[in-house]
PDB file of C-alpha atoms and ligand atoms in Angstrom:
ATOM      1  CA  UNK A   1      88.422 109.371 107.573  1.00  0.00           C
ATOM      2  CA  UNK A   2      87.900 107.633 110.950  1.00  0.00           C
ATOM      3  CA  UNK A   3      86.926 103.888 111.194  1.00  0.00           C
ATOM      4  CA  UNK A   4      87.059 101.093 108.790  1.00  0.00           C
ATOM      5  CA  UNK A   5      85.398 101.371 105.377  1.00  0.00           C
ATOM      6  CA  UNK A   6      83.442  98.270 104.504  1.00  0.00           C
ATOM      7  CA  UNK A   7      83.647  97.136 100.920  1.00  0.00           C
ATOM      8  CA  UNK A   8      80.352  96.083  99.171  1.00  0.00           C
ATOM      9  CA  UNK A   9      79.165  94.783  95.821  1.00  0.00           C
ATOM     10  CA  UNK A  10      78.501  98.254  94.491  1.00  0.00           C
ATOM     11  CA  UNK A  11      82.109  99.493  95.027  1.00  0.00           C
ATOM     12  CA  UNK A  12      84.816  99.351  92.349  1.00  0.00           C
ATOM     13  CA  UNK A  13      88.581  99.755  92.790  1.00  0.00           C
ATOM     14  CA  UNK A  14      90.416 101.713  89.970  1.00  0.00           C
ATOM     15  CA  UNK A  15      93.990 100.777  89.589  1.00  0.00           C
ATOM     16  CA  UNK A  16      95.426 103.615  87.676  1.00  0.00           C
ATOM     17  CA  UNK A  17      98.300 103.366  85.170  1.00  0.00           C
ATOM     18  CA  UNK A  18     100.645 100.847  87.021  1.00  0.00           C
ATOM     19  CA  UNK A  19     102.685 100.336  83.843  1.00  0.00           C
ATOM     20  CA  UNK A  20     106.385  99.764  83.356  1.00  0.00           C
ATOM     21  CA  UNK A  21     107.060 103.260  82.015  1.00  0.00           C
ATOM     22  CA  UNK A  22     105.652 104.787  85.228  1.00  0.00           C
ATOM     23  CA  UNK A  23     108.006 102.642  87.449  1.00  0.00           C
ATOM     24  CA  UNK A  24     111.667 103.076  88.173  1.00  0.00           C
ATOM     25  CA  UNK A  25     113.694 102.517  85.014  1.00  0.00           C
ATOM     26  CA  UNK A  26     110.632 103.409  83.034  1.00  0.00           C
ATOM     27  CA  UNK A  27     110.544 106.385  80.536  1.00  0.00           C
ATOM     28  CA  UNK A  28     108.383 108.515  82.656  1.00  0.00           C
ATOM     29  CA  UNK A  29     109.255 107.013  86.201  1.00  0.00           C
ATOM     30  CA  UNK A  30     107.192 108.161  89.142  1.00  0.00           C
ATOM     31  CA  UNK A  31     109.520 108.038  92.116  1.00  0.00           C
ATOM     32  CA  UNK A  32     109.094 104.948  94.000  1.00  0.00           C
ATOM     33  CA  UNK A  33     106.175 103.993  91.849  1.00  0.00           C
ATOM     34  CA  UNK A  34     106.846 100.291  92.117  1.00  0.00           C
ATOM     35  CA  UNK A  35     106.182 100.460  95.855  1.00  0.00           C
ATOM     36  CA  UNK A  36     102.464 100.599  95.334  1.00  0.00           C
ATOM     37  CA  UNK A  37     102.308  97.111  93.534  1.00  0.00           C
ATOM     38  CA  UNK A  38     102.157  94.870  96.490  1.00  0.00           C
ATOM     39  CA  UNK A  39      99.775  97.307  98.285  1.00  0.00           C
ATOM     40  CA  UNK A  40      97.480  97.331  95.310  1.00  0.00           C
ATOM     41  CA  UNK A  41      97.651  93.580  94.828  1.00  0.00           C
ATOM     42  CA  UNK A  42      96.486  93.067  98.510  1.00  0.00           C
ATOM     43  CA  UNK A  43      93.912  95.866  98.231  1.00  0.00           C
ATOM     44  CA  UNK A  44      92.498  94.368  95.016  1.00  0.00           C
ATOM     45  CA  UNK A  45      91.783  91.093  96.627  1.00  0.00           C
ATOM     46  CA  UNK A  46      89.157  92.638  98.897  1.00  0.00           C
ATOM     47  CA  UNK A  47      87.204  93.984  95.970  1.00  0.00           C
ATOM     48  CA  UNK A  48      84.749  92.062  93.856  1.00  0.00           C
ATOM     49  CA  UNK A  49      85.094  94.715  91.070  1.00  0.00           C
ATOM     50  CA  UNK A  50      88.242  96.032  89.809  1.00  0.00           C
ATOM     51  CA  UNK A  51      89.025  98.170  86.808  1.00  0.00           C
ATOM     52  CA  UNK A  52      92.614  98.891  85.545  1.00  0.00           C
ATOM     53  CA  UNK A  53      93.554 101.784  83.415  1.00  0.00           C
ATOM     54  CA  UNK A  54      96.354 101.828  80.919  1.00  0.00           C
ATOM     55  CA  UNK A  55      97.941 104.882  79.297  1.00  0.00           C
ATOM     56  CA  UNK A  56      98.203 103.999  75.669  1.00  0.00           C
ATOM     57  CA  UNK A  57      99.586 106.541  73.312  1.00  0.00           C
ATOM     58  CA  UNK A  58     100.300 106.366  69.560  1.00  0.00           C
ATOM     59  CA  UNK A  59     103.913 107.249  68.581  1.00  0.00           C
ATOM     60  CA  UNK A  60     104.287 110.967  68.030  1.00  0.00           C
ATOM     61  CA  UNK A  61     101.564 111.824  70.637  1.00  0.00           C
ATOM     62  CA  UNK A  62     101.035 115.460  71.085  1.00  0.00           C
ATOM     63  CA  UNK A  63     101.843 115.190  74.895  1.00  0.00           C
ATOM     64  CA  UNK A  64     105.426 114.033  73.975  1.00  0.00           C
ATOM     65  CA  UNK A  65     108.197 116.779  74.098  1.00  0.00           C
ATOM     66  CA  UNK A  66     109.693 114.912  71.068  1.00  0.00           C
ATOM     67  CA  UNK A  67     106.737 115.873  68.952  1.00  0.00           C
ATOM     68  CA  UNK A  68     107.564 119.648  69.424  1.00  0.00           C
ATOM     69  CA  UNK A  69     111.041 120.607  68.067  1.00  0.00           C
ATOM     70  CA  UNK A  70     113.071 122.718  70.515  1.00  0.00           C
ATOM     71  CA  UNK A  71     110.792 121.679  73.475  1.00  0.00           C
ATOM     72  CA  UNK A  72     111.948 119.688  76.519  1.00  0.00           C
ATOM     73  CA  UNK A  73     110.071 117.424  78.808  1.00  0.00           C
ATOM     74  CA  UNK A  74     108.186 119.089  81.696  1.00  0.00           C
ATOM     75  CA  UNK A  75     107.841 122.335  79.786  1.00  0.00           C
ATOM     76  CA  UNK A  76     104.176 123.539  79.365  1.00  0.00           C
ATOM     77  CA  UNK A  77     102.844 124.629  75.962  1.00  0.00           C
ATOM     78  CA  UNK A  78      99.329 125.788  74.800  1.00  0.00           C
ATOM     79  CA  UNK A  79      97.451 123.478  72.702  1.00  0.00           C
ATOM     80  CA  UNK A  80      93.816 123.676  71.335  1.00  0.00           C
ATOM     81  CA  UNK A  81      92.328 122.711  74.826  1.00  0.00           C
ATOM     82  CA  UNK A  82      94.666 124.737  76.958  1.00  0.00           C
ATOM     83  CA  UNK A  83      97.983 124.169  78.720  1.00  0.00           C
ATOM     84  CA  UNK A  84      99.645 120.839  78.189  1.00  0.00           C
ATOM     85  CA  UNK A  85     102.742 119.616  80.207  1.00  0.00           C
ATOM     86  CA  UNK A  86     105.073 117.910  77.837  1.00  0.00           C
ATOM     87  CA  UNK A  87     106.284 114.548  78.824  1.00  0.00           C
ATOM     88  CA  UNK A  88     109.102 112.154  77.818  1.00  0.00           C
ATOM     89  CA  UNK A  89     107.798 109.611  75.174  1.00  0.00           C
ATOM     90  CA  UNK A  90     106.010 107.041  77.327  1.00  0.00           C
ATOM     91  CA  UNK A  91     103.492 104.061  77.145  1.00  0.00           C
ATOM     92  CA  UNK A  92     103.620 103.873  73.308  1.00  0.00           C
ATOM     93  CA  UNK A  93     101.126 101.340  72.107  1.00  0.00           C
ATOM     94  CA  UNK A  94     102.570  97.928  71.884  1.00  0.00           C
ATOM     95  CA  UNK A  95     105.900  98.712  73.574  1.00  0.00           C
ATOM     96  CA  UNK A  96     107.147  96.899  76.799  1.00  0.00           C
ATOM     97  CA  UNK A  97     106.855 100.239  78.598  1.00  0.00           C
ATOM     98  CA  UNK A  98     103.063 100.324  78.017  1.00  0.00           C
ATOM     99  CA  UNK A  99     102.497  96.942  79.512  1.00  0.00           C
ATOM    100  CA  UNK A 100     100.999  96.564  82.900  1.00  0.00           C
ATOM    101  CA  UNK A 101     103.757  96.161  85.528  1.00  0.00           C
ATOM    102  CA  UNK A 102     104.850  92.525  85.608  1.00  0.00           C
ATOM    103  CA  UNK A 103     104.184  92.004  89.296  1.00  0.00           C
ATOM    104  CA  UNK A 104     100.647  93.437  89.203  1.00  0.00           C
ATOM    105  CA  UNK A 105      98.516  90.409  90.165  1.00  0.00           C
ATOM    106  CA  UNK A 106      94.836  91.105  89.778  1.00  0.00           C
ATOM    107  CA  UNK A 107      93.449  88.244  87.679  1.00  0.00           C
ATOM    108  CA  UNK A 108      89.828  89.091  88.533  1.00  0.00           C
ATOM    109  CA  UNK A 109      89.978  92.524  87.132  1.00  0.00           C
ATOM    110  CA  UNK A 110      86.887  93.018  84.923  1.00  0.00           C
ATOM    111  CA  UNK A 111      87.919  95.928  82.772  1.00  0.00           C
ATOM    112  CA  UNK A 112      91.170  97.306  81.317  1.00  0.00           C
ATOM    113  CA  UNK A 113      90.388 100.831  80.225  1.00  0.00           C
ATOM    114  CA  UNK A 114      92.918 102.367  77.688  1.00  0.00           C
ATOM    115  CA  UNK A 115      93.182 106.114  77.376  1.00  0.00           C
ATOM    116  CA  UNK A 116      95.408 108.671  75.565  1.00  0.00           C
ATOM    117  CA  UNK A 117      95.033 106.972  72.122  1.00  0.00           C
ATOM    118  CA  UNK A 118      93.919 110.092  70.318  1.00  0.00           C
ATOM    119  CA  UNK A 119      97.155 111.567  68.840  1.00  0.00           C
ATOM    120  CA  UNK A 120      95.930 115.243  69.604  1.00  0.00           C
ATOM    121  CA  UNK A 121      94.416 114.911  72.981  1.00  0.00           C
ATOM    122  CA  UNK A 122      96.150 113.788  76.279  1.00  0.00           C
ATOM    123  CA  UNK A 123      93.915 111.954  78.816  1.00  0.00           C
ATOM    124  CA  UNK A 124      94.886 112.032  82.490  1.00  0.00           C
ATOM    125  CA  UNK A 125      91.430 111.071  83.650  1.00  0.00           C
ATOM    126  CA  UNK A 126      89.852 107.770  83.234  1.00  0.00           C
ATOM    127  CA  UNK A 127      86.413 109.615  82.457  1.00  0.00           C
ATOM    128  CA  UNK A 128      87.273 112.408  80.118  1.00  0.00           C
ATOM    129  CA  UNK A 129      90.178 113.313  77.937  1.00  0.00           C
ATOM    130  CA  UNK A 130      92.075 116.521  78.568  1.00  0.00           C
ATOM    131  CA  UNK A 131      89.864 118.568  76.177  1.00  0.00           C
ATOM    132  CA  UNK A 132      87.128 117.826  78.819  1.00  0.00           C
ATOM    133  CA  UNK A 133      84.710 116.892  76.001  1.00  0.00           C
ATOM    134  CA  UNK A 134      85.841 113.460  74.822  1.00  0.00           C
ATOM    135  CA  UNK A 135      84.411 110.751  76.971  1.00  0.00           C
ATOM    136  CA  UNK A 136      86.148 107.458  77.486  1.00  0.00           C
ATOM    137  CA  UNK A 137      82.823 105.779  78.261  1.00  0.00           C
ATOM    138  CA  UNK A 138      83.722 104.736  81.914  1.00  0.00           C
ATOM    139  CA  UNK A 139      80.889 106.782  83.435  1.00  0.00           C
ATOM    140  CA  UNK A 140      78.330 104.851  81.314  1.00  0.00           C
ATOM    141  CA  UNK A 141      80.053 101.531  82.160  1.00  0.00           C
ATOM    142  CA  UNK A 142      79.848 102.088  85.855  1.00  0.00           C
ATOM    143  CA  UNK A 143      76.198 103.295  85.783  1.00  0.00           C
ATOM    144  CA  UNK A 144      75.204 100.311  83.651  1.00  0.00           C
ATOM    145  CA  UNK A 145      76.835  97.930  86.019  1.00  0.00           C
ATOM    146  CA  UNK A 146      75.226  99.625  89.118  1.00  0.00           C
ATOM    147  CA  UNK A 147      78.601 100.520  90.560  1.00  0.00           C
ATOM    148  CA  UNK A 148      78.377 103.698  92.608  1.00  0.00           C
ATOM    149  CA  UNK A 149      81.427 104.124  94.766  1.00  0.00           C
ATOM    150  CA  UNK A 150      84.991 104.362  93.278  1.00  0.00           C
ATOM    151  CA  UNK A 151      88.189 103.720  95.256  1.00  0.00           C
ATOM    152  CA  UNK A 152      91.321 104.941  93.370  1.00  0.00           C
ATOM    153  CA  UNK A 153      95.023 103.914  93.757  1.00  0.00           C
ATOM    154  CA  UNK A 154      97.933 103.948  91.515  1.00  0.00           C
ATOM    155  CA  UNK A 155     100.180 106.398  89.441  1.00  0.00           C
ATOM    156  CA  UNK A 156     100.626 109.174  89.499  1.00  0.00           C
ATOM    157  CA  UNK A 157      98.822 110.685  92.454  1.00  0.00           C
ATOM    158  CA  UNK A 158      98.922 114.248  91.181  1.00  0.00           C
ATOM    159  CA  UNK A 159      97.876 113.501  87.620  1.00  0.00           C
ATOM    160  CA  UNK A 160      95.873 110.451  86.571  1.00  0.00           C
ATOM    161  CA  UNK A 161      94.767 109.534  90.062  1.00  0.00           C
ATOM    162  CA  UNK A 162      93.766 113.206  90.724  1.00  0.00           C
ATOM    163  CA  UNK A 163      91.813 113.738  87.484  1.00  0.00           C
ATOM    164  CA  UNK A 164      90.065 110.312  87.704  1.00  0.00           C
ATOM    165  CA  UNK A 165      88.949 111.006  91.154  1.00  0.00           C
ATOM    166  CA  UNK A 166      87.861 114.547  90.436  1.00  0.00           C
ATOM    167  CA  UNK A 167      85.852 113.415  87.380  1.00  0.00           C
ATOM    168  CA  UNK A 168      84.364 110.477  89.183  1.00  0.00           C
ATOM    169  CA  UNK A 169      82.993 113.026  91.716  1.00  0.00           C
ATOM    170  CA  UNK A 170      81.749 115.199  88.957  1.00  0.00           C
ATOM    171  CA  UNK A 171      80.018 112.176  87.426  1.00  0.00           C
ATOM    172  CA  UNK A 172      78.160 111.650  90.712  1.00  0.00           C
ATOM    173  CA  UNK A 173      79.955 108.804  92.213  1.00  0.00           C
ATOM    174  CA  UNK A 174      81.230 108.628  95.698  1.00  0.00           C
ATOM    175  CA  UNK A 175      85.039 108.664  95.686  1.00  0.00           C
ATOM    176  CA  UNK A 176      87.891 107.528  97.968  1.00  0.00           C
ATOM    177  CA  UNK A 177      91.515 107.842  97.160  1.00  0.00           C
ATOM    178  CA  UNK A 178      93.812 105.225  98.813  1.00  0.00           C
ATOM    179  CA  UNK A 179      96.652 107.631  99.407  1.00  0.00           C
ATOM    180  CA  UNK A 180      99.299 105.209 100.571  1.00  0.00           C
ATOM    181  CA  UNK A 181      98.750 103.115  97.387  1.00  0.00           C
ATOM    182  CA  UNK A 182      99.623 106.132  95.201  1.00  0.00           C
ATOM    183  CA  UNK A 183     102.810 107.880  94.410  1.00  0.00           C
ATOM    184  CA  UNK A 184     103.228 111.351  92.898  1.00  0.00           C
ATOM    185  CA  UNK A 185     105.544 113.007  90.410  1.00  0.00           C
ATOM    186  CA  UNK A 186     105.207 116.487  92.070  1.00  0.00           C
ATOM    187  CA  UNK A 187     105.748 119.225  89.427  1.00  0.00           C
ATOM    188  CA  UNK A 188     105.558 122.774  90.643  1.00  0.00           C
ATOM    189  CA  UNK A 189     103.691 121.790  93.835  1.00  0.00           C
ATOM    190  CA  UNK A 190     101.182 119.396  92.190  1.00  0.00           C
ATOM    191  CA  UNK A 191     101.023 116.986  95.044  1.00  0.00           C
ATOM    192  CA  UNK A 192      99.923 119.756  97.464  1.00  0.00           C
ATOM    193  CA  UNK A 193      97.453 121.126  94.871  1.00  0.00           C
ATOM    194  CA  UNK A 194      95.933 117.659  94.380  1.00  0.00           C
ATOM    195  CA  UNK A 195      95.402 117.278  98.221  1.00  0.00           C
ATOM    196  CA  UNK A 196      93.788 120.600  98.405  1.00  0.00           C
ATOM    197  CA  UNK A 197      91.474 120.056  95.399  1.00  0.00           C
ATOM    198  CA  UNK A 198      90.382 116.612  96.504  1.00  0.00           C
ATOM    199  CA  UNK A 199      89.567 117.881 100.055  1.00  0.00           C
ATOM    200  CA  UNK A 200      87.556 120.791  98.533  1.00  0.00           C
ATOM    201  CA  UNK A 201      85.557 118.429  96.412  1.00  0.00           C
ATOM    202  CA  UNK A 202      84.789 116.161  99.298  1.00  0.00           C
ATOM    203  CA  UNK A 203      86.715 113.226  97.989  1.00  0.00           C
ATOM    204  CA  UNK A 204      87.533 110.775 100.804  1.00  0.00           C
ATOM    205  CA  UNK A 205      91.082 109.725 101.677  1.00  0.00           C
ATOM    206  CA  UNK A 206      91.912 106.341 103.285  1.00  0.00           C
ATOM    207  CA  UNK A 207      94.871 104.027 103.814  1.00  0.00           C
ATOM    208  CA  UNK A 208      95.002 100.487 102.519  1.00  0.00           C
ATOM    209  CA  UNK A 209      94.619  98.902 105.933  1.00  0.00           C
ATOM    210  CA  UNK A 210      91.414 100.973 106.680  1.00  0.00           C
ATOM    211  CA  UNK A 211      89.600  99.512 103.666  1.00  0.00           C
ATOM    212  CA  UNK A 212      88.016  96.049 103.441  1.00  0.00           C
TER     213      UNK A 212
HETATM  214 ZN1  LIG B   1     100.466 109.658  78.974  1.00  0.00          ZN
END
């Protein structure tokens, strides 16, 4: 995307899942996940509207390998809504790992949207859970507030950032992913697949310094 993107009053920045468990030493660490924090702090200061998402699972969540005897993290199983990657236990409600990363400094954030709190459904996207039928309410929130362009940054690029960006597009919003303010997990080529899918959908890509 050429040129600088000017931020307006109908734009919102989504800061996706920058939580202790997704940073180094966390239970589902995204490699170099902590590196996005200073970038996101700087970026957020340019936006009037910021929403944070927080992965927020009950203990024994279906997405945890520990909930399936004999299974290991990163294996895929079939559940009622299709394939589900199994993860290490992470972002359990009320635990330190589920807290937003300590050095995230976005005091003017207007919304903290929690997701993944239904025991039987995972939720990568900030809009719909993984069954693709259960809404989080975010689309209605954005529409009622007159916000129509969504910028997305955070963790992990190839899961929660990807699905949030895709679904924002499906919900009719303009979408820009701030790629240098994201880090990926990269399971079986998932980073390359994400780039391909986002390009096909017409989701914009920009760097932190090209926005503001
Ligand atoms: Zn999760």
